[in-house]
Coordinates of C-alpha atoms in Angstrom, one line a residue:
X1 CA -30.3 -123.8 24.0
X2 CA -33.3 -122.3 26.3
X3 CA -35.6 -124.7 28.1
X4 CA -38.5 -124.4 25.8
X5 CA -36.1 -125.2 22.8
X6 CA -34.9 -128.5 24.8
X7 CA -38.7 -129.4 25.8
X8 CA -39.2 -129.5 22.1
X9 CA -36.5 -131.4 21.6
X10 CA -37.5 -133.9 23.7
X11 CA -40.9 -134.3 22.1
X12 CA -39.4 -134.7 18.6
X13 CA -36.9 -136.7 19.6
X14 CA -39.9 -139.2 21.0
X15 CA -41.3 -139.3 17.5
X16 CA -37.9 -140.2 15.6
X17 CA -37.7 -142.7 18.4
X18 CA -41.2 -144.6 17.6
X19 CA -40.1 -143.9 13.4
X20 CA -37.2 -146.0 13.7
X21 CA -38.0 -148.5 16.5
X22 CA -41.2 -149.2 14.3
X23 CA -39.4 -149.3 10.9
X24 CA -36.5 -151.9 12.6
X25 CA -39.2 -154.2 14.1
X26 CA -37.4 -154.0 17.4
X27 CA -36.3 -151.6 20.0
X28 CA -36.1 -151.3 23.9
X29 CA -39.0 -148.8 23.7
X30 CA -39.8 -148.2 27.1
X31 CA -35.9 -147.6 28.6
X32 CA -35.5 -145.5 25.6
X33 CA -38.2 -143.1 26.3
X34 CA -37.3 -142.3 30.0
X35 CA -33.6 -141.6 29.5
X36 CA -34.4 -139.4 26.3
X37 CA -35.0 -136.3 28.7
X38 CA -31.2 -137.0 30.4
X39 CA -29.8 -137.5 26.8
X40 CA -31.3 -134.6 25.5
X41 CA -29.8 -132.5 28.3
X42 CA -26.6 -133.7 28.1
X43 CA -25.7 -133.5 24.3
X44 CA -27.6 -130.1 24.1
X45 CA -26.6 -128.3 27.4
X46 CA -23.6 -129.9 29.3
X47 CA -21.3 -132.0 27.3
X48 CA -18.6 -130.3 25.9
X49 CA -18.1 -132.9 23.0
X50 CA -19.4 -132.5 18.6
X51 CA -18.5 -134.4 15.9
X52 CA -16.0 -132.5 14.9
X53 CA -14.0 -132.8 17.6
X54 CA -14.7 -136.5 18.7
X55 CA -11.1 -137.3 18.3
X56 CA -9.9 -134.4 20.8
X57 CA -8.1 -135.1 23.6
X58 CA -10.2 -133.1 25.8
X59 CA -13.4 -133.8 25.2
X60 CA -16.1 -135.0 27.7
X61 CA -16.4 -138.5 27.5
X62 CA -20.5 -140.2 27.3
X63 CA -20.9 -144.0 28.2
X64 CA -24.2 -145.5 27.9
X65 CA -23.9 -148.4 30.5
X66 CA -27.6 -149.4 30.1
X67 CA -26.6 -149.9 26.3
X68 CA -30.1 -152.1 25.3
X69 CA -31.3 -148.0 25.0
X70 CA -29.0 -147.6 22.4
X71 CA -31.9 -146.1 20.0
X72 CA -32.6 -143.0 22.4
X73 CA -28.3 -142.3 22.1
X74 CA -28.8 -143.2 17.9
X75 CA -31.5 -140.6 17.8
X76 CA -29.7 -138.2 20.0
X77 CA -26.1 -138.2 18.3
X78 CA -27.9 -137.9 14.1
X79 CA -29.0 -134.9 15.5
X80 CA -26.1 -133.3 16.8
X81 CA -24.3 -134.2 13.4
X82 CA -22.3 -137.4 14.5
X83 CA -23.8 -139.5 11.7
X84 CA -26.5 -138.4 8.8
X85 CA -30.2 -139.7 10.0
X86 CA -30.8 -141.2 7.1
X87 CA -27.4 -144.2 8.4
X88 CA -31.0 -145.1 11.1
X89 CA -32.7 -146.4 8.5
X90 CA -30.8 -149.4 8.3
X91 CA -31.3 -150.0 12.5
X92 CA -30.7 -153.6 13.4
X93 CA -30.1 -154.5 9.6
X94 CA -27.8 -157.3 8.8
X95 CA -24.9 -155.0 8.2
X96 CA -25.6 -152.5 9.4
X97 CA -23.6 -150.7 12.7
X98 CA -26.7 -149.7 14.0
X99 CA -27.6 -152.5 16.4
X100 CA -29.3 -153.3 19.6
X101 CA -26.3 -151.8 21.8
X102 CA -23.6 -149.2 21.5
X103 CA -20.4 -150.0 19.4
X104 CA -17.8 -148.2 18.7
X105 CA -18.7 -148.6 14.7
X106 CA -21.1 -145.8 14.9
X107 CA -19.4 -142.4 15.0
X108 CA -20.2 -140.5 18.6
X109 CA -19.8 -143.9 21.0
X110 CA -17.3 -144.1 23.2
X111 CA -17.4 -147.2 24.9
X112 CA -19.2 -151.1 23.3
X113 CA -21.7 -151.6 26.0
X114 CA -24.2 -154.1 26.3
X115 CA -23.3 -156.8 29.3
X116 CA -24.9 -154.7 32.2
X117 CA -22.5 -153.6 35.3
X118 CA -19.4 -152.7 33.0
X119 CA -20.3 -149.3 32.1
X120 CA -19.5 -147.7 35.2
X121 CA -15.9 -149.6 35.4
X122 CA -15.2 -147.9 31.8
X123 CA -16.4 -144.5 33.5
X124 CA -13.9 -145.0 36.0
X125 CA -11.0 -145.5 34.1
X126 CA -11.8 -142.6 31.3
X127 CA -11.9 -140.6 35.1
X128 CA -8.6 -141.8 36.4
X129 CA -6.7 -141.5 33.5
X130 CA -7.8 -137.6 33.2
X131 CA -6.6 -136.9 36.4
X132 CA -3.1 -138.7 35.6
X133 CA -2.9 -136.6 33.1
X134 CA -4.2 -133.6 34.4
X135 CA -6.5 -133.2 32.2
X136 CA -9.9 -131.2 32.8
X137 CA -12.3 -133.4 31.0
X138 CA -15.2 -135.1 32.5
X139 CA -16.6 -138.4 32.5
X140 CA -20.6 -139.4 32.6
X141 CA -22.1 -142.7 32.7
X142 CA -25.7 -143.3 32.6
X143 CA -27.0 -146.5 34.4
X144 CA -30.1 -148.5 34.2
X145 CA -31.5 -149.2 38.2
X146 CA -31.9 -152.8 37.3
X147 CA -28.6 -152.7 36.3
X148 CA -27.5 -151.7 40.2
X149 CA -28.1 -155.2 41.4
X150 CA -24.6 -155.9 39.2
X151 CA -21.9 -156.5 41.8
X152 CA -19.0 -154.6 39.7
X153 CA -21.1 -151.1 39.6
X154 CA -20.4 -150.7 43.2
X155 CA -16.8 -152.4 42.8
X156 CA -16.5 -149.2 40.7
X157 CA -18.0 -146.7 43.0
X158 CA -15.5 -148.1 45.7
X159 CA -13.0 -147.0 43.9
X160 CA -14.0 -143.6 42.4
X161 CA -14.4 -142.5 45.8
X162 CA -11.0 -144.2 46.9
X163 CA -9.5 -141.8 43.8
X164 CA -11.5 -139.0 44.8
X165 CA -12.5 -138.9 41.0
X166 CA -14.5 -135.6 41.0
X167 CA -14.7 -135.6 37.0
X168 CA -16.9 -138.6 37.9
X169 CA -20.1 -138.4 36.8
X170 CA -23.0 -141.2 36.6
X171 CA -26.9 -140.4 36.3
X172 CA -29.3 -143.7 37.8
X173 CA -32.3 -143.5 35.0
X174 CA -34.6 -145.2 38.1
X175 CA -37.7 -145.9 36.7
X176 CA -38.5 -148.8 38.9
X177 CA -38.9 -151.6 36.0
X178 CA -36.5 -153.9 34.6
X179 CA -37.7 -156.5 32.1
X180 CA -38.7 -159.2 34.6
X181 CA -40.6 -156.5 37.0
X182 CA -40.8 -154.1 39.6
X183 CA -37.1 -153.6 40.7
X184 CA -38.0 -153.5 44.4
X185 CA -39.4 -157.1 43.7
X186 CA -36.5 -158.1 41.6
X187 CA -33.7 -157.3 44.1
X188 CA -34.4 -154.2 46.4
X189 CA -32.3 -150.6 45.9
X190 CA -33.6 -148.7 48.5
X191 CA -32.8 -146.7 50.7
X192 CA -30.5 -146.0 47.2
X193 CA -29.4 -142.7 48.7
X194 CA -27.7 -143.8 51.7
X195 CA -25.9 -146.5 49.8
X196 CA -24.5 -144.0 47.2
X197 CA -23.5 -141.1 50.1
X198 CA -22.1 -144.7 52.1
X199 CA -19.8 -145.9 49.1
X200 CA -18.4 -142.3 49.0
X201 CA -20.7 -140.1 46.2
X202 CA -22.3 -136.8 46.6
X203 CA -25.8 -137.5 45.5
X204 CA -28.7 -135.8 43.6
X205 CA -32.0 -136.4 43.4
X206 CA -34.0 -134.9 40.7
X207 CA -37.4 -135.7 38.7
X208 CA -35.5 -137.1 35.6
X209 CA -37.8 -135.5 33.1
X210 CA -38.0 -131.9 34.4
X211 CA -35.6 -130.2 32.0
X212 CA -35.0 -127.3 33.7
X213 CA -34.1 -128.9 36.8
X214 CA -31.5 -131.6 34.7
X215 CA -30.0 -129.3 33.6
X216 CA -29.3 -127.0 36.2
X217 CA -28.3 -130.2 38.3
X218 CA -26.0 -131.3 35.3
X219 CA -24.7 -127.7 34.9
X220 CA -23.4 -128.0 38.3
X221 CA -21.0 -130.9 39.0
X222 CA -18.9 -131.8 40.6
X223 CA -21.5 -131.5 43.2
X224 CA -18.3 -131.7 45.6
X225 CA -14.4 -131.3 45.2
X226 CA -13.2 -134.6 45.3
X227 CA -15.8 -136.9 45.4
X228 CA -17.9 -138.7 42.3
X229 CA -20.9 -137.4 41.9
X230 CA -24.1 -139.3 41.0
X231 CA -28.0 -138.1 40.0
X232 CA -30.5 -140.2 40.8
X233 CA -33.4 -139.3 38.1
X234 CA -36.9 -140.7 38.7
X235 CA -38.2 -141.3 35.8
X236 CA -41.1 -143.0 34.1
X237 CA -40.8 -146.3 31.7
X238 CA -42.4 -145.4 28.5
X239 CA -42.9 -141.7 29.3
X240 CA -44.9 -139.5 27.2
X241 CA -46.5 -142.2 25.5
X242 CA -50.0 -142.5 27.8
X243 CA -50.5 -146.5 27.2
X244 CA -46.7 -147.7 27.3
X245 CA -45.8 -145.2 30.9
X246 CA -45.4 -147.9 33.7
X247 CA -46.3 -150.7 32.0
X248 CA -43.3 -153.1 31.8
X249 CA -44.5 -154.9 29.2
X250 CA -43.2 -152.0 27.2
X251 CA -39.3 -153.1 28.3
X252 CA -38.7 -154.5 24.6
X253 CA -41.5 -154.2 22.4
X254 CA -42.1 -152.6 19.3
X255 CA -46.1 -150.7 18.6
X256 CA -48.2 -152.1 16.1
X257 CA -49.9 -149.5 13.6
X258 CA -52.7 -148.5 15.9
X259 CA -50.5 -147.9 18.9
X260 CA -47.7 -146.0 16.4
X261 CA -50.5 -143.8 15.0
X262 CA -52.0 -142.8 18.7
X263 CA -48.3 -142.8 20.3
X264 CA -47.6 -140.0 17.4
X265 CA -51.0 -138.1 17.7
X266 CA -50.0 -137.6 21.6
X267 CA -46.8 -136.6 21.4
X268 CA -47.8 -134.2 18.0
X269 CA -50.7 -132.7 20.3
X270 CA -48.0 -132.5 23.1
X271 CA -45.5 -130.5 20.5
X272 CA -48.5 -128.3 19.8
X273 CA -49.1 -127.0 22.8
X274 CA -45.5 -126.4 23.6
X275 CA -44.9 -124.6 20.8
X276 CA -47.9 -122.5 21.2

Protein backbone atom coordinates (compact mmCIF):
# COMPACT_ATOMS: atom_id res chain seq x y z
CA UNK A 1 0.00 0.00 0.00
CA UNK A 2 1.70 3.50 -1.18
CA UNK A 3 1.69 6.41 1.24
CA UNK A 4 -1.14 8.30 -0.29
CA UNK A 5 -3.31 5.11 -0.16
CA UNK A 6 -2.38 4.85 3.74
CA UNK A 7 -3.08 8.72 4.21
CA UNK A 8 -6.48 7.93 3.00
CA UNK A 9 -6.80 5.35 5.04
CA UNK A 10 -6.21 7.14 7.88
CA UNK A 11 -8.85 9.75 7.13
CA UNK A 12 -11.53 7.21 6.58
CA UNK A 13 -10.72 5.31 9.21
CA UNK A 14 -11.33 8.71 11.48
CA UNK A 15 -14.87 8.81 10.15
CA UNK A 16 -15.82 5.01 10.90
CA UNK A 17 -14.26 5.93 14.23
CA UNK A 18 -16.80 9.03 15.09
CA UNK A 19 -19.80 6.51 13.26
CA UNK A 20 -19.50 3.99 15.73
CA UNK A 21 -18.20 5.82 18.89
CA UNK A 22 -21.39 8.10 18.21
CA UNK A 23 -23.79 5.25 17.45
CA UNK A 24 -22.49 3.27 20.93
CA UNK A 25 -22.84 6.41 23.13
CA UNK A 26 -19.29 5.93 24.34
CA UNK A 27 -15.84 5.61 23.27
CA UNK A 28 -12.25 6.78 24.26
CA UNK A 29 -12.38 9.37 21.43
CA UNK A 30 -9.34 11.23 21.88
CA UNK A 31 -6.67 8.03 22.47
CA UNK A 32 -8.32 6.55 19.65
CA UNK A 33 -7.64 9.22 17.14
CA UNK A 34 -3.86 9.64 17.83
CA UNK A 35 -2.93 5.88 17.73
CA UNK A 36 -5.08 5.45 14.42
CA UNK A 37 -2.03 6.63 12.27
CA UNK A 38 0.37 3.81 14.21
CA UNK A 39 -2.56 1.21 13.65
CA UNK A 40 -3.02 2.02 10.27
CA UNK A 41 0.64 1.52 9.59
CA UNK A 42 0.96 -1.52 11.18
CA UNK A 43 -2.00 -3.70 9.84
CA UNK A 44 -1.42 -2.18 6.30
CA UNK A 45 2.43 -2.02 5.93
CA UNK A 46 4.44 -4.12 8.65
CA UNK A 47 2.58 -6.80 10.26
CA UNK A 48 2.80 -9.95 8.71
CA UNK A 49 -0.56 -11.32 10.24
CA UNK A 50 -4.61 -11.62 8.14
CA UNK A 51 -7.42 -13.34 9.08
CA UNK A 52 -6.83 -16.15 7.49
CA UNK A 53 -3.99 -17.06 9.00
CA UNK A 54 -4.61 -15.79 12.65
CA UNK A 55 -4.16 -19.25 13.98
CA UNK A 56 -0.51 -19.62 12.30
CA UNK A 57 2.16 -20.31 14.22
CA UNK A 58 4.25 -17.73 12.76
CA UNK A 59 2.42 -14.87 12.63
CA UNK A 60 3.38 -11.36 14.11
CA UNK A 61 1.76 -11.08 17.21
CA UNK A 62 -0.30 -7.12 17.98
CA UNK A 63 -1.05 -6.31 21.75
CA UNK A 64 -2.91 -3.21 22.47
CA UNK A 65 -1.63 -2.45 26.07
CA UNK A 66 -3.48 0.95 26.17
CA UNK A 67 -6.74 -1.26 25.52
CA UNK A 68 -9.50 1.77 26.55
CA UNK A 69 -8.56 2.58 22.51
CA UNK A 70 -10.05 -0.51 21.67
CA UNK A 71 -12.44 1.29 18.93
CA UNK A 72 -9.31 2.57 16.79
CA UNK A 73 -8.00 -1.56 16.80
CA UNK A 74 -12.17 -2.51 16.09
CA UNK A 75 -12.08 -0.17 13.19
CA UNK A 76 -8.69 -1.23 11.98
CA UNK A 77 -9.07 -5.16 12.06
CA UNK A 78 -13.17 -4.97 10.10
CA UNK A 79 -11.19 -3.60 7.57
CA UNK A 80 -8.56 -5.92 7.02
CA UNK A 81 -11.27 -8.78 7.02
CA UNK A 82 -10.99 -10.13 10.77
CA UNK A 83 -14.63 -9.57 11.52
CA UNK A 84 -17.56 -8.07 8.98
CA UNK A 85 -18.18 -4.19 9.91
CA UNK A 86 -21.45 -4.51 10.27
CA UNK A 87 -20.38 -7.05 14.01
CA UNK A 88 -19.47 -2.73 15.17
CA UNK A 89 -22.80 -1.95 15.21
CA UNK A 90 -23.54 -3.67 18.16
CA UNK A 91 -20.22 -1.70 20.06
CA UNK A 92 -20.65 -1.77 23.82
CA UNK A 93 -24.10 -3.58 23.52
CA UNK A 94 -25.21 -5.89 26.23
CA UNK A 95 -23.93 -8.99 24.44
CA UNK A 96 -22.16 -8.05 22.38
CA UNK A 97 -17.96 -8.81 22.23
CA UNK A 98 -17.42 -5.57 21.14
CA UNK A 99 -16.69 -3.73 24.42
CA UNK A 100 -14.63 -0.92 25.91
CA UNK A 101 -11.27 -3.07 25.78
CA UNK A 102 -9.72 -5.81 23.74
CA UNK A 103 -10.87 -9.50 24.37
CA UNK A 104 -10.04 -12.24 22.95
CA UNK A 105 -13.97 -12.85 21.81
CA UNK A 106 -13.38 -10.67 18.82
CA UNK A 107 -11.47 -12.39 16.05
CA UNK A 108 -7.90 -10.48 15.36
CA UNK A 109 -6.97 -9.82 19.45
CA UNK A 110 -4.37 -11.36 20.73
CA UNK A 111 -4.09 -10.55 24.21
CA UNK A 112 -7.58 -9.23 26.96
CA UNK A 113 -6.12 -5.85 27.86
CA UNK A 114 -7.54 -3.28 29.83
CA UNK A 115 -5.70 -2.96 33.46
CA UNK A 116 -2.84 -0.53 32.22
CA UNK A 117 1.00 -1.85 32.72
CA UNK A 118 0.28 -5.49 31.67
CA UNK A 119 0.51 -5.18 28.04
CA UNK A 120 4.10 -4.90 27.75
CA UNK A 121 4.58 -8.13 30.21
CA UNK A 122 2.36 -10.14 27.55
CA UNK A 123 4.75 -8.60 24.81
CA UNK A 124 7.51 -10.01 26.54
CA UNK A 125 6.49 -13.36 26.85
CA UNK A 126 4.93 -13.75 23.14
CA UNK A 127 9.00 -12.47 22.53
CA UNK A 128 10.70 -15.03 24.70
CA UNK A 129 8.88 -17.86 23.74
CA UNK A 130 9.74 -17.12 19.91
CA UNK A 131 13.19 -17.15 20.50
CA UNK A 132 12.78 -20.59 22.51
CA UNK A 133 11.55 -21.80 19.75
CA UNK A 134 13.43 -20.26 17.20
CA UNK A 135 10.90 -18.92 15.67
CA UNK A 136 11.15 -15.66 13.42
CA UNK A 137 8.04 -13.93 14.38
CA UNK A 138 7.76 -10.55 15.95
CA UNK A 139 6.14 -9.13 18.82
CA UNK A 140 4.59 -5.24 18.97
CA UNK A 141 2.99 -3.61 21.87
CA UNK A 142 1.55 -0.25 21.68
CA UNK A 143 1.56 1.68 25.02
CA UNK A 144 -0.34 4.67 26.29
CA UNK A 145 2.43 7.40 27.98
CA UNK A 146 0.19 7.69 30.99
CA UNK A 147 0.39 4.19 31.11
CA UNK A 148 4.51 4.49 31.78
CA UNK A 149 3.97 5.63 35.27
CA UNK A 150 2.86 1.68 35.75
CA UNK A 151 5.76 0.03 37.76
CA UNK A 152 5.49 -3.46 35.74
CA UNK A 153 6.14 -1.69 32.16
CA UNK A 154 9.65 -1.09 33.12
CA UNK A 155 9.76 -4.61 35.17
CA UNK A 156 9.18 -5.75 31.53
CA UNK A 157 11.73 -3.64 29.75
CA UNK A 158 14.31 -4.96 32.38
CA UNK A 159 13.95 -8.06 31.23
CA UNK A 160 13.58 -7.78 27.42
CA UNK A 161 16.81 -6.24 27.49
CA UNK A 162 18.23 -8.97 30.06
CA UNK A 163 16.83 -11.63 27.04
CA UNK A 164 18.22 -9.56 24.37
CA UNK A 165 14.67 -9.94 22.84
CA UNK A 166 15.27 -8.21 19.43
CA UNK A 167 11.68 -9.49 18.03
CA UNK A 168 10.63 -6.95 20.77
CA UNK A 169 8.82 -4.32 19.62
CA UNK A 170 6.64 -1.50 21.59
CA UNK A 171 5.55 2.01 20.08
CA UNK A 172 4.84 4.93 23.25
CA UNK A 173 1.57 6.76 21.48
CA UNK A 174 2.91 10.08 23.74
CA UNK A 175 0.50 12.47 23.37
CA UNK A 176 1.13 14.21 26.65
CA UNK A 177 -2.59 13.66 28.20
CA UNK A 178 -4.01 11.06 30.26
CA UNK A 179 -7.54 11.51 31.63
CA UNK A 180 -6.69 13.41 34.72
CA UNK A 181 -4.13 15.86 32.79
CA UNK A 182 -1.01 16.85 31.33
CA UNK A 183 1.25 13.73 31.95
CA UNK A 184 4.23 15.84 32.98
CA UNK A 185 1.87 17.16 35.82
CA UNK A 186 0.48 13.70 36.52
CA UNK A 187 3.84 11.92 37.16
CA UNK A 188 6.87 13.24 34.88
CA UNK A 189 8.47 10.91 31.80
CA UNK A 190 10.96 12.98 30.65
CA UNK A 191 13.89 12.84 29.75
CA UNK A 192 11.85 9.49 28.33
CA UNK A 193 14.70 8.76 25.93
CA UNK A 194 17.45 8.32 28.29
CA UNK A 195 15.34 6.13 30.52
CA UNK A 196 14.39 3.75 27.54
CA UNK A 197 18.38 3.64 26.04
CA UNK A 198 19.17 3.28 30.23
CA UNK A 199 16.82 0.13 30.72
CA UNK A 200 18.51 -1.45 27.66
CA UNK A 201 16.21 -0.36 24.32
CA UNK A 202 17.29 1.12 21.05
CA UNK A 203 15.00 3.99 20.70
CA UNK A 204 13.11 6.02 17.99
CA UNK A 205 11.68 8.99 17.92
CA UNK A 206 9.33 9.92 15.21
CA UNK A 207 6.22 12.40 14.64
CA UNK A 208 3.57 9.64 15.31
CA UNK A 209 1.27 10.81 12.52
CA UNK A 210 3.76 11.24 9.59
CA UNK A 211 3.00 8.04 7.62
CA UNK A 212 5.80 7.97 5.62
CA UNK A 213 8.14 8.25 8.38
CA UNK A 214 6.06 5.31 10.58
CA UNK A 215 6.46 3.34 8.39
CA UNK A 216 9.82 3.49 7.25
CA UNK A 217 10.72 3.40 11.06
CA UNK A 218 8.38 0.32 11.48
CA UNK A 219 9.77 -1.28 8.26
CA UNK A 220 13.05 -1.26 9.97
CA UNK A 221 13.30 -3.08 13.32
CA UNK A 222 14.98 -4.45 14.97
CA UNK A 223 16.61 -1.08 15.20
CA UNK A 224 19.63 -3.23 16.70
CA UNK A 225 20.51 -7.05 16.93
CA UNK A 226 19.76 -7.95 20.24
CA UNK A 227 18.19 -5.39 21.95
CA UNK A 228 14.16 -4.41 22.19
CA UNK A 229 13.37 -1.81 20.29
CA UNK A 230 10.89 0.97 21.14
CA UNK A 231 9.32 4.19 19.00
CA UNK A 232 8.50 6.92 20.77
CA UNK A 233 5.53 8.61 18.49
CA UNK A 234 4.49 12.17 19.37
CA UNK A 235 1.29 12.39 18.73
CA UNK A 236 -1.66 14.60 19.18
CA UNK A 237 -4.96 13.67 21.49
CA UNK A 238 -7.87 14.07 19.30
CA UNK A 239 -5.90 14.54 16.08
CA UNK A 240 -7.53 15.61 12.95
CA UNK A 241 -10.53 16.69 14.58
CA UNK A 242 -9.74 20.72 15.03
CA UNK A 243 -11.89 21.18 18.44
CA UNK A 244 -11.10 17.79 20.23
CA UNK A 245 -6.75 18.07 19.36
CA UNK A 246 -5.20 18.81 22.81
CA UNK A 247 -8.09 19.14 24.68
CA UNK A 248 -8.24 16.43 27.35
CA UNK A 249 -11.50 16.69 27.93
CA UNK A 250 -11.83 14.66 24.78
CA UNK A 251 -10.06 11.49 26.93
CA UNK A 252 -13.61 9.66 27.00
CA UNK A 253 -16.27 11.49 25.47
CA UNK A 254 -18.51 10.89 22.86
CA UNK A 255 -19.67 14.26 20.13
CA UNK A 256 -23.02 15.49 20.21
CA UNK A 257 -24.76 16.01 16.72
CA UNK A 258 -23.18 19.41 16.06
CA UNK A 259 -19.73 18.38 16.85
CA UNK A 260 -20.31 14.80 14.85
CA UNK A 261 -21.60 16.75 11.79
CA UNK A 262 -18.43 19.43 11.84
CA UNK A 263 -15.88 16.49 13.03
CA UNK A 264 -17.10 14.69 9.61
CA UNK A 265 -17.18 17.91 7.31
CA UNK A 266 -13.31 18.24 8.39
CA UNK A 267 -12.09 15.24 7.94
CA UNK A 268 -14.45 14.78 4.39
CA UNK A 269 -12.78 18.27 3.32
CA UNK A 270 -9.37 16.69 4.52
CA UNK A 271 -10.19 13.32 2.30
CA UNK A 272 -10.90 15.79 -0.55
CA UNK A 273 -7.96 17.29 -0.83
CA UNK A 274 -5.89 14.17 -0.51
CA UNK A 275 -7.49 12.53 -2.97
CA UNK A 276 -7.30 15.38 -5.33
Amino acid sequence: MTDRELKIKSIQYRQKLLEYIKQAGAGHTGGDLSCIDILNVLYNHVLHVSPEKFDDPGRDRYIQSKGHSVEALYVVLADRGFFPESDLKTLNQYGSHYVGHPTRKVCGIEQNTGALGHGLAFGVGVALAGKIDGAAYRAFTLLGDGELAEGSNWESMMVAAHYRLDNLIAVVDRNTLQITGPTHEVCELEPLEEKLRSFGWSVRTVDGHDITVLSETLGTVPFEVGKPSVVIARTIKGKGISFMENDVTWHHRVPDDKQYERAQQELNQRLAEVMS
